[in-house]
PDB file of C-alpha atoms in Angstrom:
ATOM      1  CA  MET D 956      -6.253   4.952 -27.742  1.00  0.00           C
ATOM      2  CA  GLU D 957      -8.127   2.398 -25.769  1.00  0.00           C
ATOM      3  CA  ILE D 958     -12.404   1.516 -26.100  1.00  0.00           C
ATOM      4  CA  THR D 959     -13.430   2.018 -22.627  1.00  0.00           C
ATOM      5  CA  ALA D 960     -16.612   0.222 -21.711  1.00  0.00           C
ATOM      6  CA  GLY D 961     -19.931   2.335 -23.396  1.00  0.00           C
ATOM      7  CA  GLN D 962     -17.768   4.367 -25.213  1.00  0.00           C
ATOM      8  CA  ASP D 963     -19.787   4.458 -29.287  1.00  0.00           C
ATOM      9  CA  VAL D 964     -17.095   3.651 -31.579  1.00  0.00           C
ATOM     10  CA  PHE D 965     -19.612   3.651 -34.324  1.00  0.00           C
ATOM     11  CA  ASN D 966     -18.347   6.661 -37.059  1.00  0.00           C
ATOM     12  CA  PHE D 967     -21.046   7.684 -39.398  1.00  0.00           C
ATOM     13  CA  GLN D 968     -18.370   9.681 -41.201  1.00  0.00           C
ATOM     14  CA  ALA D 969     -16.818   6.106 -41.437  1.00  0.00           C
ATOM     15  CA  PHE D 970     -19.869   4.626 -42.624  1.00  0.00           C
ATOM     16  CA  VAL D 971     -20.431   7.220 -45.339  1.00  0.00           C
ATOM     17  CA  LEU D 972     -17.312   7.310 -46.466  1.00  0.00           C
ATOM     18  CA  GLY D 973     -16.598   3.507 -46.495  1.00  0.00           C
ATOM     19  CA  SER D 974     -19.788   3.231 -48.639  1.00  0.00           C
ATOM     20  CA  PHE D 975     -18.825   5.749 -51.116  1.00  0.00           C
ATOM     21  CA  VAL D 976     -15.908   4.268 -51.756  1.00  0.00           C
ATOM     22  CA  LEU D 977     -17.072   0.997 -51.679  1.00  0.00           C
ATOM     23  CA  ILE D 978     -19.659   1.590 -54.935  1.00  0.00           C
ATOM     24  CA  LEU D 979     -17.106   3.153 -56.364  1.00  0.00           C
ATOM     25  CA  CYS D 980     -15.025   0.572 -56.285  1.00  0.00           C
ATOM     26  CA  ILE D 981     -17.852  -1.956 -57.209  1.00  0.00           C
ATOM     27  CA  LEU D 982     -18.582   0.409 -60.397  1.00  0.00           C
ATOM     28  CA  ILE D 983     -14.818   0.080 -61.207  1.00  0.00           C
ATOM     29  CA  GLN D 984     -15.227  -3.662 -60.931  1.00  0.00           C
ATOM     30  CA  ALA D 985     -18.160  -3.836 -62.911  1.00  0.00           C
ATOM     31  CA  PHE D 986     -16.615  -1.794 -65.808  1.00  0.00           C
ATOM     32  CA  PHE D 987     -13.342  -4.075 -65.987  1.00  0.00           C
ATOM     33  CA  VAL D 988     -15.483  -7.212 -65.695  1.00  0.00           C
ATOM     34  CA  MET D 989     -17.915  -5.625 -68.598  1.00  0.00           C
ATOM     35  CA  VAL D 990     -14.774  -5.055 -70.782  1.00  0.00           C
ATOM     36  CA  VAL D 991     -13.055  -8.312 -70.103  1.00  0.00           C
ATOM     37  CA  THR D 992     -16.703 -10.225 -70.767  1.00  0.00           C
ATOM     38  CA  SER D 993     -17.318  -8.365 -73.030  1.00  0.00           C
ATOM     39  CA  LYS D 994     -14.186  -8.204 -75.650  1.00  0.00           C
ATOM     40  CA  GLY D 995     -12.193 -10.870 -73.943  1.00  0.00           C
ATOM     41  CA  LYS D 996     -14.745 -13.655 -73.756  1.00  0.00           C
ATOM     42  CA  ARG D 997     -15.704 -13.010 -78.014  1.00  0.00           C
ATOM     43  CA  ALA D 998     -12.111 -12.892 -78.610  1.00  0.00           C
ATOM     44  CA  LEU D 999     -11.336 -16.119 -77.000  1.00  0.00           C
ATOM     45  CA  ILE D1000     -14.157 -18.164 -78.675  1.00  0.00           C
ATOM     46  CA  SER D1001     -13.455 -16.609 -82.174  1.00  0.00           C
ATOM     47  CA  PHE D1002      -9.493 -18.047 -81.854  1.00  0.00           C
ATOM     48  CA  THR D1003     -10.283 -21.395 -80.125  1.00  0.00           C
ATOM     49  CA  SER D1004     -12.602 -22.040 -83.139  1.00  0.00           C
ATOM     50  CA  GLN D1005     -10.170 -21.451 -85.212  1.00  0.00           C
ATOM     51  CA  HIS D1006      -7.718 -23.110 -83.479  1.00  0.00           C
ATOM     52  CA  GLN D1007      -5.274 -20.238 -82.810  1.00  0.00           C
ATOM     53  CA  ASN D1008      -4.343 -21.338 -79.233  1.00  0.00           C
ATOM     54  CA  VAL D1009      -1.676 -18.843 -78.736  1.00  0.00           C
ATOM     55  CA  ARG D1010      -3.685 -16.190 -79.499  1.00  0.00           C
ATOM     56  CA  ALA D1011      -6.387 -17.394 -77.283  1.00  0.00           C
ATOM     57  CA  GLN D1012      -3.795 -17.594 -74.462  1.00  0.00           C
ATOM     58  CA  LEU D1013      -2.663 -14.370 -75.214  1.00  0.00           C
ATOM     59  CA  VAL D1014      -5.901 -12.716 -74.935  1.00  0.00           C
ATOM     60  CA  PHE D1015      -6.756 -15.077 -71.362  1.00  0.00           C
ATOM     61  CA  VAL D1016      -3.265 -13.243 -69.976  1.00  0.00           C
ATOM     62  CA  ALA D1017      -4.297  -9.531 -71.138  1.00  0.00           C
ATOM     63  CA  CYS D1018      -7.846 -10.560 -69.775  1.00  0.00           C
ATOM     64  CA  ILE D1019      -6.278 -11.386 -66.213  1.00  0.00           C
ATOM     65  CA  LEU D1020      -4.117  -8.330 -66.388  1.00  0.00           C
ATOM     66  CA  THR D1021      -6.881  -6.105 -66.977  1.00  0.00           C
ATOM     67  CA  LEU D1022      -8.373  -7.530 -63.942  1.00  0.00           C
ATOM     68  CA  LEU D1023      -5.398  -7.341 -62.090  1.00  0.00           C
ATOM     69  CA  LEU D1024      -5.357  -3.683 -63.015  1.00  0.00           C
ATOM     70  CA  SER D1025      -9.149  -3.123 -61.788  1.00  0.00           C
ATOM     71  CA  HIS D1026      -7.900  -4.266 -58.255  1.00  0.00           C
ATOM     72  CA  LEU D1027      -4.922  -1.930 -58.313  1.00  0.00           C
ATOM     73  CA  CYS D1028      -6.892   0.812 -59.408  1.00  0.00           C
ATOM     74  CA  GLN D1029      -9.576   0.035 -56.332  1.00  0.00           C
ATOM     75  CA  ILE D1030      -6.761  -0.023 -53.796  1.00  0.00           C
ATOM     76  CA  TYR D1031      -5.497   3.262 -55.399  1.00  0.00           C
ATOM     77  CA  VAL D1032      -9.025   4.854 -54.397  1.00  0.00           C
ATOM     78  CA  TRP D1033      -9.285   3.766 -51.310  1.00  0.00           C
ATOM     79  CA  GLY D1034      -5.896   4.856 -50.583  1.00  0.00           C
ATOM     80  CA  LEU D1035      -6.748   8.055 -52.123  1.00  0.00           C
ATOM     81  CA  ALA D1036      -9.558   8.252 -49.688  1.00  0.00           C
ATOM     82  CA  LEU D1037      -7.689   7.678 -46.568  1.00  0.00           C
ATOM     83  CA  ASN D1038      -4.906  10.043 -47.656  1.00  0.00           C
ATOM     84  CA  TYR D1039      -7.465  12.643 -49.175  1.00  0.00           C
ATOM     85  CA  SER D1040      -9.420  12.730 -45.989  1.00  0.00           C
ATOM     86  CA  ASP D1041      -6.317  13.245 -43.617  1.00  0.00           C
ATOM     87  CA  ILE D1042      -7.131   9.656 -41.619  1.00  0.00           C
ATOM     88  CA  ILE D1043      -3.944   8.592 -42.794  1.00  0.00           C
ATOM     89  CA  PRO D1044      -1.936  11.621 -44.202  1.00  0.00           C
ATOM     90  CA  MET D1045       1.044   9.742 -45.543  1.00  0.00           C
ATOM     91  CA  ALA D1046      -0.338   9.054 -49.323  1.00  0.00           C
ATOM     92  CA  HIS D1047       2.253   5.983 -49.138  1.00  0.00           C
ATOM     93  CA  GLN D1048       1.495   4.711 -45.614  1.00  0.00           C
ATOM     94  CA  ALA D1049      -2.010   5.185 -47.153  1.00  0.00           C
ATOM     95  CA  MET D1050      -1.668   3.195 -50.245  1.00  0.00           C
ATOM     96  CA  VAL D1051       0.245   0.205 -48.691  1.00  0.00           C
ATOM     97  CA  TYR D1052      -2.887   0.304 -45.930  1.00  0.00           C
ATOM     98  CA  ALA D1053      -5.392  -0.026 -48.323  1.00  0.00           C
ATOM     99  CA  GLY D1054      -3.392  -2.653 -50.355  1.00  0.00           C
ATOM    100  CA  SER D1055      -2.614  -4.717 -46.926  1.00  0.00           C
ATOM    101  CA  THR D1056      -6.557  -4.412 -45.720  1.00  0.00           C
ATOM    102  CA  TYR D1057      -8.200  -4.396 -49.585  1.00  0.00           C
ATOM    103  CA  THR D1058      -6.242  -8.037 -50.286  1.00  0.00           C
ATOM    104  CA  THR D1059      -7.295  -8.663 -46.455  1.00  0.00           C
ATOM    105  CA  VAL D1060      -3.398  -9.872 -46.096  1.00  0.00           C
ATOM    106  CA  GLY D1061      -3.327  -7.384 -43.001  1.00  0.00           C
ATOM    107  CA  PHE D1062       0.151  -7.263 -43.403  1.00  0.00           C
ATOM    108  CA  ILE D1063       0.724  -4.126 -41.672  1.00  0.00           C
ATOM    109  CA  SER D1064      -0.406  -2.558 -38.057  1.00  0.00           C
ATOM    110  CA  ASP D1065      -3.266  -1.007 -37.982  1.00  0.00           C
ATOM    111  CA  PRO D1066      -2.416   2.971 -38.637  1.00  0.00           C
ATOM    112  CA  LEU D1067      -6.448   3.932 -38.149  1.00  0.00           C
ATOM    113  CA  PRO D1068      -7.774   5.942 -35.181  1.00  0.00           C
ATOM    114  CA  THR D1069     -10.083   3.944 -33.048  1.00  0.00           C
ATOM    115  CA  GLN D1070     -13.261   6.105 -34.944  1.00  0.00           C
ATOM    116  CA  TRP D1071     -12.016   5.335 -38.424  1.00  0.00           C
ATOM    117  CA  GLN D1072     -11.155   1.716 -37.880  1.00  0.00           C
ATOM    118  CA  LEU D1073     -14.871   0.389 -39.421  1.00  0.00           C
ATOM    119  CA  LEU D1074     -13.405   1.521 -42.694  1.00  0.00           C
ATOM    120  CA  SER D1075     -11.071  -1.736 -42.112  1.00  0.00           C
ATOM    121  CA  VAL D1076     -14.064  -4.165 -42.659  1.00  0.00           C
ATOM    122  CA  ILE D1077     -15.750  -2.322 -45.592  1.00  0.00           C
ATOM    123  CA  MET D1078     -12.267  -2.235 -47.211  1.00  0.00           C
ATOM    124  CA  ALA D1079     -11.411  -6.022 -47.052  1.00  0.00           C
ATOM    125  CA  VAL D1080     -15.420  -6.550 -47.641  1.00  0.00           C
ATOM    126  CA  SER D1081     -14.592  -4.381 -51.150  1.00  0.00           C
ATOM    127  CA  GLY D1082     -11.749  -6.604 -51.706  1.00  0.00           C
ATOM    128  CA  LEU D1083     -13.441  -9.718 -51.087  1.00  0.00           C
ATOM    129  CA  LEU D1084     -16.456  -8.673 -53.169  1.00  0.00           C
ATOM    130  CA  SER D1085     -14.177  -7.853 -56.203  1.00  0.00           C
ATOM    131  CA  PHE D1086     -11.767 -10.754 -55.716  1.00  0.00           C
ATOM    132  CA  GLY D1087     -14.556 -13.428 -55.644  1.00  0.00           C
ATOM    133  CA  TRP D1088     -16.437 -11.974 -59.234  1.00  0.00           C
ATOM    134  CA  SER D1089     -12.563 -11.318 -60.987  1.00  0.00           C
ATOM    135  CA  THR D1090     -12.320 -15.423 -60.385  1.00  0.00           C
ATOM    136  CA  ALA D1091     -16.075 -15.707 -61.455  1.00  0.00           C
ATOM    137  CA  VAL D1092     -15.284 -14.199 -64.783  1.00  0.00           C
ATOM    138  CA  MET D1093     -11.632 -15.829 -64.728  1.00  0.00           C
ATOM    139  CA  PHE D1094     -13.889 -19.048 -64.760  1.00  0.00           C
ATOM    140  CA  ILE D1095     -16.424 -17.846 -67.552  1.00  0.00           C
ATOM    141  CA  LEU D1096     -12.992 -17.189 -69.536  1.00  0.00           C
ATOM    142  CA  SER D1097     -11.236 -20.568 -68.552  1.00  0.00           C
ATOM    143  CA  GLN D1098     -14.608 -22.559 -70.230  1.00  0.00           C
ATOM    144  CA  ALA D1099     -14.720 -20.016 -73.112  1.00  0.00           C
ATOM    145  CA  LEU D1100     -10.592 -21.141 -73.549  1.00  0.00           C
ATOM    146  CA  PHE D1101     -10.884 -24.987 -72.973  1.00  0.00           C
ATOM    147  CA  PRO D1102     -14.391 -25.949 -74.251  1.00  0.00           C
ATOM    148  CA  ALA D1103     -15.824 -28.851 -73.214  1.00  0.00           C
ATOM    149  CA  GLU D1104     -15.116 -31.828 -75.611  1.00  0.00           C
ATOM    150  CA  LYS D1105     -18.132 -32.745 -77.427  1.00  0.00           C
TER     151      LYS D1105
END
């Protein structure tokens, strides 16, 4: 569908659905970040202070995998939203598109109807925010894993 001059492509339904799923994804990310920072950082500090470096490294890897699980959950939520709203009727295509857009890689063509393309932008913003947040958490965990020499 080609957009003609003066055609309104802002879809309030897309904005509402996208905002709702974005907020849900932020809550998912917040939960996983809370778990990783409260449990993981405490364990890292404990193991590094006791010079149990192998255990500390294993905790660090577990924390990174937990953050990865957070992103996979968020991609799944986006895919479900696309599929259950019948925006993308095929579940597999909805999940792959959600992953492609959430990660901002964009490796598949956009299957969304023109009036729903705003969702692509909101999905990408969701991924950018969550990946940035995960990066900050990994930096905090790295500081606990490799404390500065005094």
